[in-house]
Amino acid sequence: MAMAMMNLHLQVPINLRSLSFSSSPFQFQRQYSNSTSICRIIQPHSLARKIRKNFTIARVAAAAIGTQPENASAPSSSSTTNSEEEVLLEVKGLKAVVAESRLEILQGIDLVIRQGEVHAIMGKNGSGKSTFSKVLVGHPDYEVTEGTVTFKGENLLDKEPEERCHAGLFMSFQSPVEIPGVSNMDFLRMACNARRVNLGLPELGPLEFYGFLSPKLAMLNMDPKFLDRNVNEGFSGGEKKRNEILQLAVLEADLAILDEIDSGLDVDALQDVAKAVNGLMTPKKAVLMITHYQRLLGYIKPTFVHIMENGRIVRTGDASLAKQLEDGGYRAVASV
């Protein structure tokens, strides 16, 4: 789910040591980028047909979209209540270091996100905003040294990245990558149908899926011709960001982490993306936005705004806090 589209040339957050790709139609290459551990699909062909025929590849695709294929072990579900204010994410005293250098970035973060809430994290470059999001989705470049994180009542830190996907996290990235040879239509329909199988629903055929997808395209002002293009290949920055939100619309995550989704967007694209995010919100879902700019918060109204400084959340308020930041800078809203 969110992290479901991690920096993959199909971003597959999966434990490769547990899989064998000897019979795969793909060539896989383990790589590390600034945003996550990735597997690069170099020579994909006949994606949908091959996935149905090869269980190993089905597991890879399933991890990428945050679900599991038939006959795979289903992730355990946590007990839930009917309260609209159920806690989705609770972070207590979270500290984390860069795994290689042991440099401490997060120095004790506390945060609670409930269903139906929109949270925005703002802060200077280097304050730890993006590192926090990467730690939540299990980026291998960072190591948690102290604190706890629970998601829907379960220990998130005990889960592998793909298990965090399965639990209902989605993360959009600042710089979505391209997937040569895989069309948007194939990729999104595969994601949708795997999700439906996981929910015990029948798969959608091509025509049914197009009917399901059309209103989502319209919501984002995306030309249907995008479905025939390879995922993000040749897309502008704004088109890539729209495509990220289109993936979120298909996957329907419980908690969407949007890392600078507004960067590089003109006003029209920003309005379209914000409209789509607002349209996807329900009383049971939540959003965590990371942004530098108050303008995004004019379109996606936050329940809470948090200011991060030196790896900690130093101040929390409502949307007016972002306006204070806009008017007076970070010194005006520093910890009091």
CSV table of C-alpha atoms in Angstrom, one decimal:
chain,number,residue,atom,x,y,z
A,1,MET,CA,0.0,0.0,0.0
A,2,ALA,CA,1.7,3.1,0.7
A,3,MET,CA,4.9,2.1,0.9
A,4,ALA,CA,3.6,-0.2,-1.7
A,5,MET,CA,5.0,1.9,-4.4
A,6,MET,CA,8.5,2.3,-2.9
A,7,ASN,CA,11.3,3.4,-5.2
A,8,LEU,CA,10.9,0.5,-7.4
A,9,HIS,CA,11.3,0.2,-11.0
A,10,LEU,CA,8.5,-1.7,-9.6
A,11,GLN,CA,9.1,-0.7,-6.1
A,12,VAL,CA,8.9,-4.0,-4.3
A,13,PRO,CA,9.6,-3.7,-0.6
A,14,ILE,CA,10.2,-7.5,-0.1
A,15,ASN,CA,12.7,-9.7,1.6
A,16,LEU,CA,14.6,-11.0,-1.4
A,17,ARG,CA,16.5,-13.6,0.7
A,18,SER,CA,13.3,-15.6,1.1
A,19,LEU,CA,12.6,-15.8,-2.6
A,20,SER,CA,14.1,-17.5,-5.6
A,21,PHE,CA,13.8,-15.9,-9.0
A,22,SER,CA,15.4,-18.7,-11.1
A,23,SER,CA,12.1,-19.3,-13.0
A,24,SER,CA,11.2,-15.7,-13.2
A,25,PRO,CA,10.7,-13.9,-16.6
A,26,PHE,CA,12.4,-10.9,-15.0
A,27,GLN,CA,16.0,-10.1,-14.1
A,28,PHE,CA,16.2,-8.6,-10.7
A,29,GLN,CA,18.9,-6.4,-9.3
A,30,ARG,CA,19.1,-5.3,-5.7
A,31,GLN,CA,19.7,-1.6,-5.4
A,32,TYR,CA,19.6,1.0,-2.7
A,33,SER,CA,18.5,4.6,-3.4
A,34,ASN,CA,18.1,7.6,-1.3
A,35,SER,CA,14.5,6.7,-0.6
A,36,THR,CA,14.4,3.0,-0.1
A,37,SER,CA,15.6,-0.5,-0.8
A,38,ILE,CA,14.4,-1.4,-4.3
A,39,CYS,CA,14.3,-4.2,-6.8
A,40,ARG,CA,14.6,-3.2,-10.4
A,41,ILE,CA,12.7,-5.1,-13.0
A,42,ILE,CA,14.8,-4.9,-16.0
A,43,GLN,CA,13.1,-6.9,-18.7
A,44,PRO,CA,9.4,-7.4,-17.8
A,45,HIS,CA,7.1,-8.9,-20.5
A,46,SER,CA,3.5,-10.2,-20.5
A,47,LEU,CA,3.2,-9.0,-16.9
A,48,ALA,CA,-0.4,-10.1,-16.0
A,49,ARG,CA,-0.1,-13.5,-17.7
A,50,LYS,CA,3.3,-14.3,-16.1
A,51,ILE,CA,2.1,-13.2,-12.6
A,52,ARG,CA,-0.8,-15.7,-12.8
A,53,LYS,CA,1.5,-18.5,-13.8
A,54,ASN,CA,4.3,-17.9,-11.4
A,55,PHE,CA,3.6,-17.9,-7.6
A,56,THR,CA,7.0,-16.4,-6.8
A,57,ILE,CA,6.3,-13.4,-9.0
A,58,ALA,CA,2.8,-13.2,-7.6
A,59,ARG,CA,4.4,-12.8,-4.2
A,60,VAL,CA,6.6,-10.0,-5.5
A,61,ALA,CA,3.7,-8.2,-7.1
A,62,ALA,CA,1.6,-8.7,-4.0
A,63,ALA,CA,4.2,-7.1,-1.8
A,64,ALA,CA,4.4,-4.2,-4.1
A,65,ILE,CA,0.7,-3.5,-3.8
A,66,GLY,CA,0.4,-4.3,-0.2
A,67,THR,CA,-1.6,-7.6,-0.3
A,68,GLN,CA,-1.0,-11.3,-0.9
A,69,PRO,CA,-2.0,-13.7,-3.6
A,70,GLU,CA,-4.2,-16.7,-3.1
A,71,ASN,CA,-2.8,-19.5,-1.0
A,72,ALA,CA,-0.3,-17.1,0.7
A,73,SER,CA,-0.4,-16.7,4.4
A,74,ALA,CA,-2.7,-13.8,5.2
A,75,PRO,CA,-1.4,-11.1,7.5
A,76,SER,CA,-2.9,-11.2,11.0
A,77,SER,CA,-5.6,-8.6,11.5
A,78,SER,CA,-5.6,-6.6,14.7
A,79,SER,CA,-8.8,-6.3,16.8
A,80,THR,CA,-10.6,-3.1,16.1
A,81,THR,CA,-13.5,-1.1,17.5
A,82,ASN,CA,-16.2,0.9,15.8
A,83,SER,CA,-15.0,4.1,17.2
A,84,GLU,CA,-14.4,6.8,14.5
A,85,GLU,CA,-11.5,8.0,16.7
A,86,GLU,CA,-9.6,4.8,16.9
A,87,VAL,CA,-5.9,5.3,17.1
A,88,LEU,CA,-4.2,4.2,13.8
A,89,LEU,CA,-0.6,5.2,14.6
A,90,GLU,CA,1.0,5.8,17.9
A,91,VAL,CA,4.7,6.8,18.2
A,92,LYS,CA,6.4,7.1,21.5
A,93,GLY,CA,9.9,8.3,22.1
A,94,LEU,CA,11.1,7.2,18.7
A,95,LYS,CA,14.9,7.5,18.1
A,96,ALA,CA,16.7,6.4,15.0
A,97,VAL,CA,20.2,6.5,13.5
A,98,VAL,CA,21.6,6.2,10.1
A,99,ALA,CA,22.5,2.5,10.0
A,100,GLU,CA,26.0,3.0,8.4
A,101,SER,CA,27.3,6.1,10.2
A,102,ARG,CA,25.3,5.8,13.5
A,103,LEU,CA,24.4,9.4,13.2
A,104,GLU,CA,21.3,10.0,15.2
A,105,ILE,CA,18.5,11.8,13.2
A,106,LEU,CA,15.4,11.1,15.2
A,107,GLN,CA,15.8,12.2,18.8
A,108,GLY,CA,12.5,11.2,20.5
A,109,ILE,CA,9.4,11.6,18.4
A,110,ASP,CA,5.9,11.4,20.0
A,111,LEU,CA,2.9,11.4,17.7
A,112,VAL,CA,-0.7,10.0,17.7
A,113,ILE,CA,-2.8,9.8,14.5
A,114,ARG,CA,-6.5,8.8,14.8
A,115,GLN,CA,-8.9,7.7,12.1
A,116,GLY,CA,-10.3,10.7,10.2
A,117,GLU,CA,-7.4,13.0,11.0
A,118,VAL,CA,-5.0,14.8,8.6
A,119,HIS,CA,-1.6,15.6,10.1
A,120,ALA,CA,1.0,17.9,8.5
A,121,ILE,CA,4.7,17.9,9.5
A,122,MET,CA,6.7,20.9,8.6
A,123,GLY,CA,10.3,21.8,9.3
A,124,LYS,CA,13.6,23.0,7.9
A,125,ASN,CA,15.7,20.9,5.6
A,126,GLY,CA,17.5,18.3,7.7
A,127,SER,CA,15.0,18.4,10.6
A,128,GLY,CA,14.2,14.8,10.2
A,129,LYS,CA,10.8,14.9,8.4
A,130,SER,CA,11.5,12.5,5.5
A,131,THR,CA,13.7,10.3,7.7
A,132,PHE,CA,10.7,9.9,10.0
A,133,SER,CA,8.5,8.7,7.1
A,134,LYS,CA,11.1,6.3,5.9
A,135,VAL,CA,11.6,4.8,9.4
A,136,LEU,CA,7.8,4.2,9.5
A,137,VAL,CA,7.9,2.2,6.3
A,138,GLY,CA,11.0,0.3,7.2
A,139,HIS,CA,13.8,1.8,5.1
A,140,PRO,CA,16.9,-0.3,5.6
A,141,ASP,CA,19.2,2.8,5.8
A,142,TYR,CA,17.9,3.6,9.2
A,143,GLU,CA,17.9,1.8,12.5
A,144,VAL,CA,15.5,2.4,15.4
A,145,THR,CA,17.4,2.6,18.7
A,146,GLU,CA,14.7,3.5,21.1
A,147,GLY,CA,10.9,4.0,21.3
A,148,THR,CA,7.8,2.2,20.1
A,149,VAL,CA,5.5,2.5,17.1
A,150,THR,CA,2.1,0.8,17.0
A,151,PHE,CA,-0.1,0.7,13.9
A,152,LYS,CA,-3.7,-0.5,14.4
A,153,GLY,CA,-2.7,-1.9,17.7
A,154,GLU,CA,0.2,-3.9,16.5
A,155,ASN,CA,4.0,-3.4,16.9
A,156,LEU,CA,5.0,-1.8,13.6
A,157,LEU,CA,8.7,-2.1,14.2
A,158,ASP,CA,8.6,-5.9,14.4
A,159,LYS,CA,7.2,-6.0,10.8
A,160,GLU,CA,9.2,-6.3,7.6
A,161,PRO,CA,8.5,-3.6,5.0
A,162,GLU,CA,6.2,-5.8,3.0
A,163,GLU,CA,4.2,-6.6,6.2
A,164,ARG,CA,3.8,-2.9,6.8
A,165,CYS,CA,2.3,-2.6,3.4
A,166,HIS,CA,-0.1,-5.5,4.1
A,167,ALA,CA,-1.1,-3.8,7.3
A,168,GLY,CA,-2.4,-0.7,5.4
A,169,LEU,CA,0.4,1.8,4.9
A,170,PHE,CA,0.9,3.7,1.7
A,171,MET,CA,3.8,6.1,1.0
A,172,SER,CA,4.1,8.4,-1.9
A,173,PHE,CA,7.7,9.6,-2.7
A,174,GLN,CA,9.2,12.9,-3.7
A,175,SER,CA,10.7,11.4,-6.9
A,176,PRO,CA,8.6,8.5,-8.2
A,177,VAL,CA,10.6,6.2,-10.5
A,178,GLU,CA,9.8,4.8,-13.9
A,179,ILE,CA,8.8,1.2,-14.6
A,180,PRO,CA,9.8,0.5,-18.3
A,181,GLY,CA,7.8,-2.1,-20.1
A,182,VAL,CA,4.8,-2.1,-17.7
A,183,SER,CA,1.7,-0.2,-18.6
A,184,ASN,CA,-0.3,1.8,-16.1
A,185,MET,CA,-3.4,-0.3,-17.0
A,186,ASP,CA,-1.7,-3.6,-16.3
A,187,PHE,CA,0.0,-2.4,-13.1
A,188,LEU,CA,-3.1,-0.8,-11.6
A,189,ARG,CA,-5.5,-3.7,-12.6
A,190,MET,CA,-3.0,-6.2,-11.1
A,191,ALA,CA,-3.0,-4.1,-7.9
A,192,CYS,CA,-6.7,-3.8,-7.8
A,193,ASN,CA,-7.5,-7.5,-8.4
A,194,ALA,CA,-4.9,-8.7,-5.9
A,195,ARG,CA,-6.6,-6.4,-3.4
A,196,ARG,CA,-10.0,-7.7,-4.3
A,197,VAL,CA,-8.9,-11.3,-4.0
A,198,ASN,CA,-7.5,-10.5,-0.5
A,199,LEU,CA,-10.9,-9.1,0.4
A,200,GLY,CA,-12.7,-12.1,-1.0
A,201,LEU,CA,-14.1,-10.2,-4.0
A,202,PRO,CA,-14.1,-11.3,-7.7
A,203,GLU,CA,-11.5,-10.0,-9.9
A,204,LEU,CA,-12.4,-7.3,-12.4
A,205,GLY,CA,-12.0,-7.9,-16.2
A,206,PRO,CA,-10.4,-5.2,-18.4
A,207,LEU,CA,-13.8,-3.5,-19.2
A,208,GLU,CA,-15.0,-3.7,-15.6
A,209,PHE,CA,-11.7,-2.3,-14.3
A,210,TYR,CA,-11.8,0.6,-16.8
A,211,GLY,CA,-15.2,1.5,-15.4
A,212,PHE,CA,-13.9,1.4,-11.9
A,213,LEU,CA,-10.9,3.5,-12.8
A,214,SER,CA,-12.5,6.1,-15.0
A,215,PRO,CA,-14.0,8.3,-12.2
A,216,LYS,CA,-10.6,8.2,-10.4
A,217,LEU,CA,-8.9,9.5,-13.6
A,218,ALA,CA,-11.5,12.2,-13.9
A,219,MET,CA,-11.0,13.2,-10.3
A,220,LEU,CA,-7.3,13.8,-11.0
A,221,ASN,CA,-7.9,15.3,-14.5
A,222,MET,CA,-5.7,12.5,-16.0
A,223,ASP,CA,-6.1,11.7,-19.7
A,224,PRO,CA,-7.1,8.0,-20.2
A,225,LYS,CA,-4.2,7.8,-22.6
A,226,PHE,CA,-2.0,7.6,-19.5
A,227,LEU,CA,-3.2,4.1,-19.0
A,228,ASP,CA,-1.5,2.9,-22.1
A,229,ARG,CA,1.9,4.4,-21.2
A,230,ASN,CA,4.5,2.7,-19.1
A,231,VAL,CA,4.4,3.6,-15.4
A,232,ASN,CA,5.8,7.1,-15.0
A,233,GLU,CA,8.0,6.7,-18.1
A,234,GLY,CA,8.3,10.1,-19.8
A,235,PHE,CA,6.0,11.6,-17.3
A,236,SER,CA,6.5,15.2,-16.1
A,237,GLY,CA,6.9,15.7,-12.4
A,238,GLY,CA,3.3,16.7,-12.0
A,239,GLU,CA,2.1,13.7,-13.9
A,240,LYS,CA,4.2,11.4,-11.7
A,241,LYS,CA,2.6,12.9,-8.6
A,242,ARG,CA,-0.9,12.5,-10.0
A,243,ASN,CA,0.0,8.9,-10.8
A,244,GLU,CA,1.0,8.3,-7.2
A,245,ILE,CA,-2.4,9.5,-6.0
A,246,LEU,CA,-4.1,7.4,-8.6
A,247,GLN,CA,-2.3,4.4,-7.1
A,248,LEU,CA,-3.5,5.5,-3.6
A,249,ALA,CA,-7.0,5.7,-5.0
A,250,VAL,CA,-6.8,2.1,-6.2
A,251,LEU,CA,-5.1,0.7,-3.1
A,252,GLU,CA,-7.3,2.5,-0.5
A,253,ALA,CA,-4.7,2.4,2.3
A,254,ASP,CA,-5.7,3.1,5.9
A,255,LEU,CA,-2.8,5.6,6.4
A,256,ALA,CA,-1.4,7.5,3.5
A,257,ILE,CA,2.0,9.1,4.1
A,258,LEU,CA,2.6,11.8,1.5
A,259,ASP,CA,6.2,13.0,1.3
A,260,GLU,CA,6.3,16.5,-0.3
A,261,ILE,CA,3.5,15.6,-2.7
A,262,ASP,CA,3.3,19.3,-3.6
A,263,SER,CA,6.9,19.7,-4.7
A,264,GLY,CA,7.2,20.6,-8.4
A,265,LEU,CA,3.4,21.1,-8.9
A,266,ASP,CA,1.9,24.1,-10.6
A,267,VAL,CA,-1.3,25.5,-9.1
A,268,ASP,CA,-3.7,23.4,-11.3
A,269,ALA,CA,-1.9,20.2,-10.6
A,270,LEU,CA,-1.8,21.0,-6.9
A,271,GLN,CA,-5.5,21.6,-6.9
A,272,ASP,CA,-6.2,18.3,-8.7
A,273,VAL,CA,-4.0,16.3,-6.3
A,274,ALA,CA,-5.5,17.9,-3.3
A,275,LYS,CA,-9.0,17.4,-4.6
A,276,ALA,CA,-8.3,13.7,-5.1
A,277,VAL,CA,-6.7,13.3,-1.6
A,278,ASN,CA,-9.7,15.0,0.0
A,279,GLY,CA,-12.0,12.8,-2.0
A,280,LEU,CA,-10.3,9.6,-0.7
A,281,MET,CA,-10.6,10.6,2.9
A,282,THR,CA,-13.2,8.7,5.0
A,283,PRO,CA,-13.9,8.7,8.8
A,284,LYS,CA,-11.8,5.5,9.0
A,285,LYS,CA,-8.7,6.7,7.1
A,286,ALA,CA,-5.9,9.2,7.9
A,287,VAL,CA,-3.2,11.2,6.1
A,288,LEU,CA,0.2,12.2,7.2
A,289,MET,CA,1.6,15.0,5.0
A,290,ILE,CA,5.2,16.2,4.9
A,291,THR,CA,5.6,19.6,3.3
A,292,HIS,CA,7.6,22.8,3.3
A,293,TYR,CA,4.8,25.0,2.2
A,294,GLN,CA,1.7,26.4,3.7
A,295,ARG,CA,0.0,26.5,0.3
A,296,LEU,CA,-0.7,22.8,0.4
A,297,LEU,CA,-2.6,23.2,3.7
A,298,GLY,CA,-4.9,25.6,2.0
A,299,TYR,CA,-6.2,22.8,-0.1
A,300,ILE,CA,-5.9,19.8,2.3
A,301,LYS,CA,-7.0,21.1,5.6
A,302,PRO,CA,-5.0,19.6,8.5
A,303,THR,CA,-6.4,18.6,11.8
A,304,PHE,CA,-3.0,19.1,13.3
A,305,VAL,CA,0.2,20.8,12.2
A,306,HIS,CA,3.5,19.7,13.8
A,307,ILE,CA,6.8,21.6,13.6
A,308,MET,CA,9.9,19.3,13.6
A,309,GLU,CA,13.3,20.5,14.7
A,310,ASN,CA,16.5,18.5,15.3
A,311,GLY,CA,14.6,15.2,15.0
A,312,ARG,CA,11.8,16.1,17.4
A,313,ILE,CA,8.3,17.5,17.2
A,314,VAL,CA,8.7,20.7,19.1
A,315,ARG,CA,5.3,22.3,18.6
A,316,THR,CA,1.8,21.2,17.6
A,317,GLY,CA,-1.2,23.2,16.7
A,318,ASP,CA,-4.0,23.6,14.2
A,319,ALA,CA,-3.8,25.1,10.7
A,320,SER,CA,-3.1,28.6,12.1
A,321,LEU,CA,0.3,27.4,13.2
A,322,ALA,CA,1.3,27.0,9.5
A,323,LYS,CA,0.1,30.5,8.9
A,324,GLN,CA,2.4,31.8,11.8
A,325,LEU,CA,5.2,29.9,10.2
A,326,GLU,CA,4.5,31.5,6.8
A,327,ASP,CA,4.4,35.0,8.4
A,328,GLY,CA,7.3,34.8,10.8
A,329,GLY,CA,9.5,31.8,9.9
A,330,TYR,CA,10.7,29.0,12.0
A,331,ARG,CA,12.1,31.2,14.8
A,332,ALA,CA,8.6,32.6,15.3
A,333,VAL,CA,7.2,29.1,16.0
A,334,ALA,CA,10.1,27.5,17.7
A,335,SER,CA,9.5,25.5,20.9
A,336,VAL,CA,8.0,27.6,23.7
